[in-house]
C-alpha positions as YAML, in Angstrom:
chain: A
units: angstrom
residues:
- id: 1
  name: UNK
  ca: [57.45, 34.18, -11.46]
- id: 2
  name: UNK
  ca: [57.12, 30.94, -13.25]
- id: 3
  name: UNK
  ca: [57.34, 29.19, -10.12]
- id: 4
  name: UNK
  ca: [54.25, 31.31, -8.86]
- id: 5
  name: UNK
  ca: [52.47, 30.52, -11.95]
- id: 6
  name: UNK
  ca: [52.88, 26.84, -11.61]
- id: 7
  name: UNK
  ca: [51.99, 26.49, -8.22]
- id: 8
  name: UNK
  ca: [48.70, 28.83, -8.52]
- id: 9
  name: UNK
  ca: [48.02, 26.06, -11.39]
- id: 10
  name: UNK
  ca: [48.39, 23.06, -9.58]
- id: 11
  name: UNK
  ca: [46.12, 24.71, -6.16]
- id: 12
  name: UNK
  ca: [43.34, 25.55, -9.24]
- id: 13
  name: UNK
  ca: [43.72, 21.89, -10.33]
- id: 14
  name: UNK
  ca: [43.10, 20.59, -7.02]
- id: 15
  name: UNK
  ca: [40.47, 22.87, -5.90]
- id: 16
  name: UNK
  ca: [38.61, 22.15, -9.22]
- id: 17
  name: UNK
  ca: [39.07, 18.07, -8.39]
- id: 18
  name: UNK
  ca: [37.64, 18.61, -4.97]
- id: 19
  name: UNK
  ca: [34.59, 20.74, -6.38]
- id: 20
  name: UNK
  ca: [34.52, 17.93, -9.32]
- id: 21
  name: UNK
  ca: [34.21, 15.64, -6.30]
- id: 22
  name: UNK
  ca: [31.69, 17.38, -4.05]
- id: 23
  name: UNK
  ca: [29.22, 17.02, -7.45]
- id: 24
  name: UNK
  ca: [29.51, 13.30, -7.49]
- id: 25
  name: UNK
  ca: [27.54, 13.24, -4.24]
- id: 26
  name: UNK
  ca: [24.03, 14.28, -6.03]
- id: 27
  name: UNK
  ca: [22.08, 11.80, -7.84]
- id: 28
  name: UNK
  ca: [20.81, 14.42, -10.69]
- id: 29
  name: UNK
  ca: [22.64, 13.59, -13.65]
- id: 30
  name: UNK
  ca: [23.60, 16.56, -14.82]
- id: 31
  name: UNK
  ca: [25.75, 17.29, -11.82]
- id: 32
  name: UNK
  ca: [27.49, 14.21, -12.59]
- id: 33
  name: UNK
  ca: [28.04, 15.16, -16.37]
- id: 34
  name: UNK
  ca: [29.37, 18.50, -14.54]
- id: 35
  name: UNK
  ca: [31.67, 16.92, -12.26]
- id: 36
  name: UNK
  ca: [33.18, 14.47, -14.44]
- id: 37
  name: UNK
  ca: [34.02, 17.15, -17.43]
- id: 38
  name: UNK
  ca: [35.79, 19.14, -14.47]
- id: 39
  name: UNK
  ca: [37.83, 16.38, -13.07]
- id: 40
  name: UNK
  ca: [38.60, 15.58, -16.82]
- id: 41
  name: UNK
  ca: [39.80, 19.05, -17.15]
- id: 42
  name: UNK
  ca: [41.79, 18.64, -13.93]
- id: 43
  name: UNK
  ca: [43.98, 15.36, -14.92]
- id: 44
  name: UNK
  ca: [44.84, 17.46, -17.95]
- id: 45
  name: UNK
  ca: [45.77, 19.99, -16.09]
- id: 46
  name: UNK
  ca: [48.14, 18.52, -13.62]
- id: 47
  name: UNK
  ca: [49.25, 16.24, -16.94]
- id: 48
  name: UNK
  ca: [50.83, 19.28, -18.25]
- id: 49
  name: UNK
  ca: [51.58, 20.39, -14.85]
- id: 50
  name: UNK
  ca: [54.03, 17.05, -14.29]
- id: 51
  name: UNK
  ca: [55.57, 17.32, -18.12]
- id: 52
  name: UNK
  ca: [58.75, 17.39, -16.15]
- id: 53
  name: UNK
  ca: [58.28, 14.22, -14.85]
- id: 54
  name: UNK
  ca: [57.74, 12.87, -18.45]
- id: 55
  name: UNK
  ca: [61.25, 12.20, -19.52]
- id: 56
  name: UNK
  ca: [61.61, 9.62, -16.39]
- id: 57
  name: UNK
  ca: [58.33, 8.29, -15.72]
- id: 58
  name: UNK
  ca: [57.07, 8.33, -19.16]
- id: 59
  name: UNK
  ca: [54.24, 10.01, -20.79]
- id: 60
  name: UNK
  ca: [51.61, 7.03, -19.81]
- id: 61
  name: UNK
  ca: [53.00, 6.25, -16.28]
- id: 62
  name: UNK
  ca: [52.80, 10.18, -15.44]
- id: 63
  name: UNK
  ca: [49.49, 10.26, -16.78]
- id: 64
  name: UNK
  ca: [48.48, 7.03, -15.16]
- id: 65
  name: UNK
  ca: [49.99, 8.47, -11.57]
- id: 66
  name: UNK
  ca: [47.81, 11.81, -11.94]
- id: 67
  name: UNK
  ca: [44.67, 9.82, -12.77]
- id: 68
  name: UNK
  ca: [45.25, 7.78, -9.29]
- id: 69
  name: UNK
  ca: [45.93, 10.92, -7.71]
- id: 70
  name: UNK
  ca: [43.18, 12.91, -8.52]
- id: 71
  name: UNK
  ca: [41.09, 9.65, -8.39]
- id: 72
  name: UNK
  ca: [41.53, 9.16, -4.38]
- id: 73
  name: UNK
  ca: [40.64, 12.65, -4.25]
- id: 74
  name: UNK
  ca: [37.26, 11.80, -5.31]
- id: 75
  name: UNK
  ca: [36.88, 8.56, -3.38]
- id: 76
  name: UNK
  ca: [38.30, 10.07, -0.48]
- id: 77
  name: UNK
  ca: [35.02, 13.11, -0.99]
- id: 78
  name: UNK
  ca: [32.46, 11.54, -2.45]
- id: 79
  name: UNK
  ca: [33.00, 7.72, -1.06]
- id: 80
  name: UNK
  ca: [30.33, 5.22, -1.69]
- id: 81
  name: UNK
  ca: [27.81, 8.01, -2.89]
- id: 82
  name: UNK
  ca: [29.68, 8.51, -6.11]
- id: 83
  name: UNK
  ca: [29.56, 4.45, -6.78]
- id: 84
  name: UNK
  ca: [25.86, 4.47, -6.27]
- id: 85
  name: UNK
  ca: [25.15, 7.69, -7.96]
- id: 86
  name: UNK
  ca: [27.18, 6.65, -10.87]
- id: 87
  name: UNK
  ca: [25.63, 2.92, -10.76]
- id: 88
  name: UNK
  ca: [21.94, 4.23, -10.90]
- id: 89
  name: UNK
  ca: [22.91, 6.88, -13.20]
- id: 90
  name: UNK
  ca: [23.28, 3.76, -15.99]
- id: 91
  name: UNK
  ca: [21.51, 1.07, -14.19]
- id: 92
  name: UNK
  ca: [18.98, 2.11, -12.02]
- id: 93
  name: UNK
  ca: [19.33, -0.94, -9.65]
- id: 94
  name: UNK
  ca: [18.99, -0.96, -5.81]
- id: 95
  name: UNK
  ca: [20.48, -2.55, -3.24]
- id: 96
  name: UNK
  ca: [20.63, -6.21, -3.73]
- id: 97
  name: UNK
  ca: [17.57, -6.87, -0.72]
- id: 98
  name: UNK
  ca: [15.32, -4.97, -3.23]
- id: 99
  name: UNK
  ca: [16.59, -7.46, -6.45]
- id: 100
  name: UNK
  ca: [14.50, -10.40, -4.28]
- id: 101
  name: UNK
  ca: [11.56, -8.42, -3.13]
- id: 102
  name: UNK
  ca: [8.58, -9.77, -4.84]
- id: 103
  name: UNK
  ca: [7.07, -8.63, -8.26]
- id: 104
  name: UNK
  ca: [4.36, -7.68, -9.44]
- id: 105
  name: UNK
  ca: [2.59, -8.69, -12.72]
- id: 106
  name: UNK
  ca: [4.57, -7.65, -16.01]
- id: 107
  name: UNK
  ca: [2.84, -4.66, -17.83]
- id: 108
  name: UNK
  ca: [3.77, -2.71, -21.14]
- id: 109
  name: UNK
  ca: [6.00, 0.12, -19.15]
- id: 110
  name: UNK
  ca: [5.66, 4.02, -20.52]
- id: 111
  name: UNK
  ca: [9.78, 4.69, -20.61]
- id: 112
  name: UNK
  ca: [9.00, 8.75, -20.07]
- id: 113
  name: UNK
  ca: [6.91, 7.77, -17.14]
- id: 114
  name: UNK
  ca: [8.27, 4.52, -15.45]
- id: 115
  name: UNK
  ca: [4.55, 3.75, -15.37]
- id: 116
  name: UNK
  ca: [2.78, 0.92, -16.92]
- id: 117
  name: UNK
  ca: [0.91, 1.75, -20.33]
- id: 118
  name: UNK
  ca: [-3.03, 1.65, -20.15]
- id: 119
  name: UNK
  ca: [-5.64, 2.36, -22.43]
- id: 120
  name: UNK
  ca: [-7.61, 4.02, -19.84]
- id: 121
  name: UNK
  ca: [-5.96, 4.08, -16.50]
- id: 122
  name: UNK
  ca: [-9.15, 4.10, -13.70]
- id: 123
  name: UNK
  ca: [-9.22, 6.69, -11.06]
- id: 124
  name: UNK
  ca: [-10.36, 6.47, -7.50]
- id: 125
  name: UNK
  ca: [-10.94, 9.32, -5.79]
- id: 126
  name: UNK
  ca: [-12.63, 10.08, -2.33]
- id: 127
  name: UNK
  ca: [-11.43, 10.61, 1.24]
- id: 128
  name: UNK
  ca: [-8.94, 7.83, 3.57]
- id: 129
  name: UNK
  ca: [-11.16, 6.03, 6.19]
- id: 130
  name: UNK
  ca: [-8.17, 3.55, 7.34]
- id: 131
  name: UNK
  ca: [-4.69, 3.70, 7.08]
- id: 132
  name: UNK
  ca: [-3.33, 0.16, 7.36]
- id: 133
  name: UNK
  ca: [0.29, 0.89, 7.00]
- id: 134
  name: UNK
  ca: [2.96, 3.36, 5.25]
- id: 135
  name: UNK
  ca: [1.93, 2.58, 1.89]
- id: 136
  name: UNK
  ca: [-1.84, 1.06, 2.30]
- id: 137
  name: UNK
  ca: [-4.88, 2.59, 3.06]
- id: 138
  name: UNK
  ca: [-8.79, 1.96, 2.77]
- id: 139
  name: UNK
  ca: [-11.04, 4.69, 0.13]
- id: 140
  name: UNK
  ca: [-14.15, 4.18, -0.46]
- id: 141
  name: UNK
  ca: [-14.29, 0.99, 1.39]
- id: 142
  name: UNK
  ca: [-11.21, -0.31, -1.24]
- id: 143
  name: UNK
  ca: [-7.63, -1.35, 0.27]
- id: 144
  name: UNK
  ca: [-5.32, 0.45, -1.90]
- id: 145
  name: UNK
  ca: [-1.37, -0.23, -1.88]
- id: 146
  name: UNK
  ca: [0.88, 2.44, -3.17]
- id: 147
  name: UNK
  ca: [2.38, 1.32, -6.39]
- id: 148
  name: UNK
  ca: [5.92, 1.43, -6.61]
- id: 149
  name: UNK
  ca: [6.97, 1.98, -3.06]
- id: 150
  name: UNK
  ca: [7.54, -0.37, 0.20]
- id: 151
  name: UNK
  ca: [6.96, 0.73, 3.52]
- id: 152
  name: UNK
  ca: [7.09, -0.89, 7.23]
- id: 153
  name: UNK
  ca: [4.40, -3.10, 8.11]
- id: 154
  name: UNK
  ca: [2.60, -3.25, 11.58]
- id: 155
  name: UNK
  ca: [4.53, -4.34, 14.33]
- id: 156
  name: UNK
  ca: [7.82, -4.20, 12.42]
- id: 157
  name: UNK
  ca: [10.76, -3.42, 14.49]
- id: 158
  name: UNK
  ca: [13.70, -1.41, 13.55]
- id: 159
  name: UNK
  ca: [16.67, 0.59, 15.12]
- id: 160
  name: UNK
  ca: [17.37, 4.43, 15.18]
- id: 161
  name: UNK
  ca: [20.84, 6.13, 15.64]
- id: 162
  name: UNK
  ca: [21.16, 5.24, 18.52]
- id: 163
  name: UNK
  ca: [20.59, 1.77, 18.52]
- id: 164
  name: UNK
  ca: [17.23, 1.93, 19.88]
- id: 165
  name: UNK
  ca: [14.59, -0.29, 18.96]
- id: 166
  name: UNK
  ca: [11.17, 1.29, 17.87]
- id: 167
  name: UNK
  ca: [7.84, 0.55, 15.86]
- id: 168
  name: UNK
  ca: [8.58, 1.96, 12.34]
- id: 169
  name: UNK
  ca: [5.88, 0.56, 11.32]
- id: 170
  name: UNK
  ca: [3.62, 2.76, 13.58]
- id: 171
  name: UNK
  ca: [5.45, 5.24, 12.55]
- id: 172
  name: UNK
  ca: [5.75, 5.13, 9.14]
- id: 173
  name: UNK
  ca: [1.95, 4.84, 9.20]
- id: 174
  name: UNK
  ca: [1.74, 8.02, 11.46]
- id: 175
  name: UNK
  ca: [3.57, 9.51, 8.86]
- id: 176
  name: UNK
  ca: [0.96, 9.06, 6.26]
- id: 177
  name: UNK
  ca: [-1.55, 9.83, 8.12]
- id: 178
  name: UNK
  ca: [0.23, 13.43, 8.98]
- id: 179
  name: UNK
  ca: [0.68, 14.05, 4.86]
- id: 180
  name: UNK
  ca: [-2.87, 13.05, 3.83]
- id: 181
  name: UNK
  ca: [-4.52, 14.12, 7.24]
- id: 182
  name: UNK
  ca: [-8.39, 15.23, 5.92]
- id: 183
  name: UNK
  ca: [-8.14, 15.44, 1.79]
- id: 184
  name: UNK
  ca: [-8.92, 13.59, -0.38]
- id: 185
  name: UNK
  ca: [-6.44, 11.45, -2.74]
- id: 186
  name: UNK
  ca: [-6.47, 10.87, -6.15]
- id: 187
  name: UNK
  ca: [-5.44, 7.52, -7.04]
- id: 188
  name: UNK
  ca: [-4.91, 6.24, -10.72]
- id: 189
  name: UNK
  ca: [-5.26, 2.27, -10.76]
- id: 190
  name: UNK
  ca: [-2.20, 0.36, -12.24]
- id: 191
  name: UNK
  ca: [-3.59, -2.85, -11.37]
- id: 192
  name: UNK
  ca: [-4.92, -5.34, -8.56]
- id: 193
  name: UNK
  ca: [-2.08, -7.58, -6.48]
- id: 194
  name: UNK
  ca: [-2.99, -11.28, -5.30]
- id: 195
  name: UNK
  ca: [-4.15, -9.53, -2.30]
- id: 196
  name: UNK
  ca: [-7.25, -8.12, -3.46]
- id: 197
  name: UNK
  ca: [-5.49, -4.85, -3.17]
- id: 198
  name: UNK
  ca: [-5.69, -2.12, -5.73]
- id: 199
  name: UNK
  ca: [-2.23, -1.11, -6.74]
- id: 200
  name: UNK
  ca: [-2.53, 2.59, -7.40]
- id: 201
  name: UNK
  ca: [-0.25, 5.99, -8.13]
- id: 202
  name: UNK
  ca: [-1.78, 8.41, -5.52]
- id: 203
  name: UNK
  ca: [-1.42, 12.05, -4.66]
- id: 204
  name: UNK
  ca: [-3.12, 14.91, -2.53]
- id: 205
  name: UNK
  ca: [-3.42, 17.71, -4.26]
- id: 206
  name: UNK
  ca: [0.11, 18.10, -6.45]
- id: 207
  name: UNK
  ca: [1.81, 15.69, -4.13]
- id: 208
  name: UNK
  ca: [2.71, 12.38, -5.21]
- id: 209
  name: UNK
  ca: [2.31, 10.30, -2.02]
- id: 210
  name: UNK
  ca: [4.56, 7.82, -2.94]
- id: 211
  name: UNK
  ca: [7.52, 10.19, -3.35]
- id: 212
  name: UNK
  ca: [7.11, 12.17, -0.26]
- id: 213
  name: UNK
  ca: [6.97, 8.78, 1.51]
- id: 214
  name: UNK
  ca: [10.18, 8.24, 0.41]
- id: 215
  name: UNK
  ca: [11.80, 11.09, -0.09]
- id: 216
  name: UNK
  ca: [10.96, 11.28, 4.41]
- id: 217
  name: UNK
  ca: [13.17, 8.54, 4.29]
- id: 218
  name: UNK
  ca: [9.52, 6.10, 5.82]
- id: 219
  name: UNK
  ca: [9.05, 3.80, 3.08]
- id: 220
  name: UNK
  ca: [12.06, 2.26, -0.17]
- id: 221
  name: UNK
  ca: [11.54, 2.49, -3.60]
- id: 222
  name: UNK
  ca: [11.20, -0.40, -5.84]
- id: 223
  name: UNK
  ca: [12.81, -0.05, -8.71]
- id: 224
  name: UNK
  ca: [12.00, -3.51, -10.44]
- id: 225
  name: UNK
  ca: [8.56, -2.04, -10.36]
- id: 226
  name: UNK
  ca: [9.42, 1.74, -11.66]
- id: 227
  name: UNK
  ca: [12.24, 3.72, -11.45]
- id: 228
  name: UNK
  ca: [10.52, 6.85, -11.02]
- id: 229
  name: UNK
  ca: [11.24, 6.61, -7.16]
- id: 230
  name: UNK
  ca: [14.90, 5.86, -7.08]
- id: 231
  name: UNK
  ca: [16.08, 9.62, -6.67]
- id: 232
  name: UNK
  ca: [13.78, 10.05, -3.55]
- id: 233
  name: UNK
  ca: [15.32, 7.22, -1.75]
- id: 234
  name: UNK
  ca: [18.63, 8.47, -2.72]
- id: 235
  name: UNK
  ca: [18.26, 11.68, -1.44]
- id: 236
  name: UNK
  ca: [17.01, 10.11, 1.82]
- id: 237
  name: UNK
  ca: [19.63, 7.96, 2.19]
- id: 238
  name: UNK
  ca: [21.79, 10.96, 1.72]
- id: 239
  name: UNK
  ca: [20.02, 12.92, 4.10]
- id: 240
  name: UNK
  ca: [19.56, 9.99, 6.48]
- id: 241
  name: UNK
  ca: [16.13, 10.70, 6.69]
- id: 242
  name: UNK
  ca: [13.82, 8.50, 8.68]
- id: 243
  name: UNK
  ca: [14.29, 4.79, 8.20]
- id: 244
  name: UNK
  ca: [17.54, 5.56, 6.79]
- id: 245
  name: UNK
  ca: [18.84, 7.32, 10.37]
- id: 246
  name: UNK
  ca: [19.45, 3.63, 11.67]
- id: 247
  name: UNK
  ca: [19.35, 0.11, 10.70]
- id: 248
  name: UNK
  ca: [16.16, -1.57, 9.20]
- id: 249
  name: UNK
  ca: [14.95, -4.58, 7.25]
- id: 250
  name: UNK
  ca: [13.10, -4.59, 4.06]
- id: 251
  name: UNK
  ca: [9.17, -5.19, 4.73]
- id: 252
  name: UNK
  ca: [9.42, -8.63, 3.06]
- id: 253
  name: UNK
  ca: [12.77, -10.18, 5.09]
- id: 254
  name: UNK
  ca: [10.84, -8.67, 8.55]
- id: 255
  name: UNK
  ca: [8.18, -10.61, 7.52]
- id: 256
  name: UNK
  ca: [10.45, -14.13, 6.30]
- id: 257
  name: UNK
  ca: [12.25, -13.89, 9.80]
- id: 258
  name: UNK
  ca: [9.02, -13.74, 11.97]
- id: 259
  name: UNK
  ca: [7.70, -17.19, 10.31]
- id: 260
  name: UNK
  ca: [11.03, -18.96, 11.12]
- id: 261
  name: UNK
  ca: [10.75, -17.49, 14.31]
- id: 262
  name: UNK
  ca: [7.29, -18.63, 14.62]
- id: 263
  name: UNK
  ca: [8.07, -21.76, 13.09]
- id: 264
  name: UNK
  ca: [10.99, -22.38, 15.18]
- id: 265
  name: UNK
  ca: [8.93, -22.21, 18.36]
- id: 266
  name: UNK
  ca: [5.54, -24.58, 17.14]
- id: 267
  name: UNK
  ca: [8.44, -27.50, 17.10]
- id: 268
  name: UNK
  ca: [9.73, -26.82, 20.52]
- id: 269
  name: UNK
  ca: [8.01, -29.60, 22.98]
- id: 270
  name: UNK
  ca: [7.82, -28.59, 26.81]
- id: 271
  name: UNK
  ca: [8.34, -31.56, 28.89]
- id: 272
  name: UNK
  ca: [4.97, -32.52, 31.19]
- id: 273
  name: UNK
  ca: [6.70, -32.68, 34.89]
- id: 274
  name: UNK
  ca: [3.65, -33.78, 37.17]
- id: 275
  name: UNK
  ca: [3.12, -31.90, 40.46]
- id: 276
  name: UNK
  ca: [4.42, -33.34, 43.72]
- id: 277
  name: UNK
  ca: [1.58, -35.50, 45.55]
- id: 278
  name: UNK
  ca: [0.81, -34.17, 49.12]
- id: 279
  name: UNK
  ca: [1.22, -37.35, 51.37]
- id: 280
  name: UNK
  ca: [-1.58, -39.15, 53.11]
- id: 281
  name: UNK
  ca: [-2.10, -39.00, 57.08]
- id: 282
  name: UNK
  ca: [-1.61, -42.54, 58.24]
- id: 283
  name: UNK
  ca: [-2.86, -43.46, 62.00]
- id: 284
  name: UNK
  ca: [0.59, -44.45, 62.57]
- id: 285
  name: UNK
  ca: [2.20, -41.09, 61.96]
- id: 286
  name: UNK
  ca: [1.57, -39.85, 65.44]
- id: 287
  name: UNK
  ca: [2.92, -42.98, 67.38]
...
């Protein structure tokens, strides 16, 4: 009976360290907090379940061995999601390409909001006449760039699962055009980029545009700009939802690698080779 007892107590410990593990693949917090109280309570479970090995292991060696155990457990589940989920949990820090992407002018930044403080934040408001790209667009005759977020420019190429090369720029832009189709967007102004371009939070009707853009998985947060969009691209990511389904370069590297490409082929010199000259009849040529 004891034996029965033991072993339905080490198959609840495990079960609860996979479950534990299965919640380290969300980015919400509170299913981490959830999964790392249960794994908790599993390594002291299977601590008291291994007492026996106490007297030749030692109490801190057995302890140390259950730890590992139920650790790879939760590797071995929740991989590199549980690193990232756990690093933006207390960071909030992308992936290193987004560290060099370019920033914006420092502003006084709400903490609740992720959104720079203004006395009186401007809105714009009217209907889309252009879309330029997966994050810009023309209102009222204004270019506005969606604050926060990065998307694909025109012509950029990437590669879907497949290995296939395609315009996600096009369709990143096709995208947008498909969410705000014929409303009109509500932008709030956060400020105006070296571009000329107003730098604006928009939405259509209760629909932030920047985080369905990224929750589709067609444009990256920037989270040196605001957090607020980091648990959209997660969830993309996790999802492999649009850009995310194959291999793709930020906006700003796309953009470095066509200049040196361009660059690369202003210095290259073709050789002049002049044309063979057709030769003369001479009166002696028939003799």
């Amino acid at each position: 009976m004891q034996f029965l007892f033991r072993a339905g107590l080490f198959f609840l410990a495990m079960v609860g360290s996979y479950i534990g593990s299965l919640k380290f693949q969300s980015p919400n917090p509170a299913d981490l907090l959830v999964g790392g109280a249960i794994i908790v309570v599993c390594v002291i479970v299977l601590f008291l379940f291994t007492r026996n090995l106490w007297k030749f292991l030692g109490c801190f060696a057995t302890l140390g061995l259950v730890a590992a155990l139920i650790g790879g457990m939760v590797l071995l589940v929740s991989g590199s999601n549980m690193v990232e989920n756990v690093t933006a949990l207390f960071t909030n820090k992308g992936k290193t390409a987004e560290e060099a992407q370019p920033a914006l002018p420092s502003q006084p930044v709400n903490p609740q909001t992720g959104m720079p403080q203004q006395a009186a934040q401007p809105v714009l408001q009217g209907n889309v006449s252009k879309i330029l790209a997966g994050d810009r667009f023309v209102v009222n005759g204004m270019p506005v760039r969606l604050y926060g977020i990065a998307a694909p420019v025109a012509g950029q190429s990437c590669t879907d699962a497949h290995n296939r090369a395609y315009d996600c720029g096009y369709v990143s832009a096709r995208r947008l055009q498909e969410i705000i189709g014929s409303d009109s967007v509500s932008c709030k102004i956060m400020n105006q980029n070296n571009q000329g371009e107003l730098m604006a939070a928009c939405s259509v009707s209760s629909f932030d545009l920047g985080a369905v853009m990224v929750e589709a998985g067609w444009a990256i947060a920037l989270p040196n700009i605001t957090p607020i969009y980091v648990p959209y691209e997660q969830k993309a990511r996790q999802n492999k939802a649009g850009l995310w389904e194959g291999q793709f370069q930020t906006p700003w590297e796309w953009q470095a690698q066509q200049r040196q490409i361009q660059e690369r082929a202003s210095k290259i010199q073709v050789p002049k080779v002049s044309l063979p000259t057709k030769k003369r009849k001479s009166i002696f040529d028939n003799l």
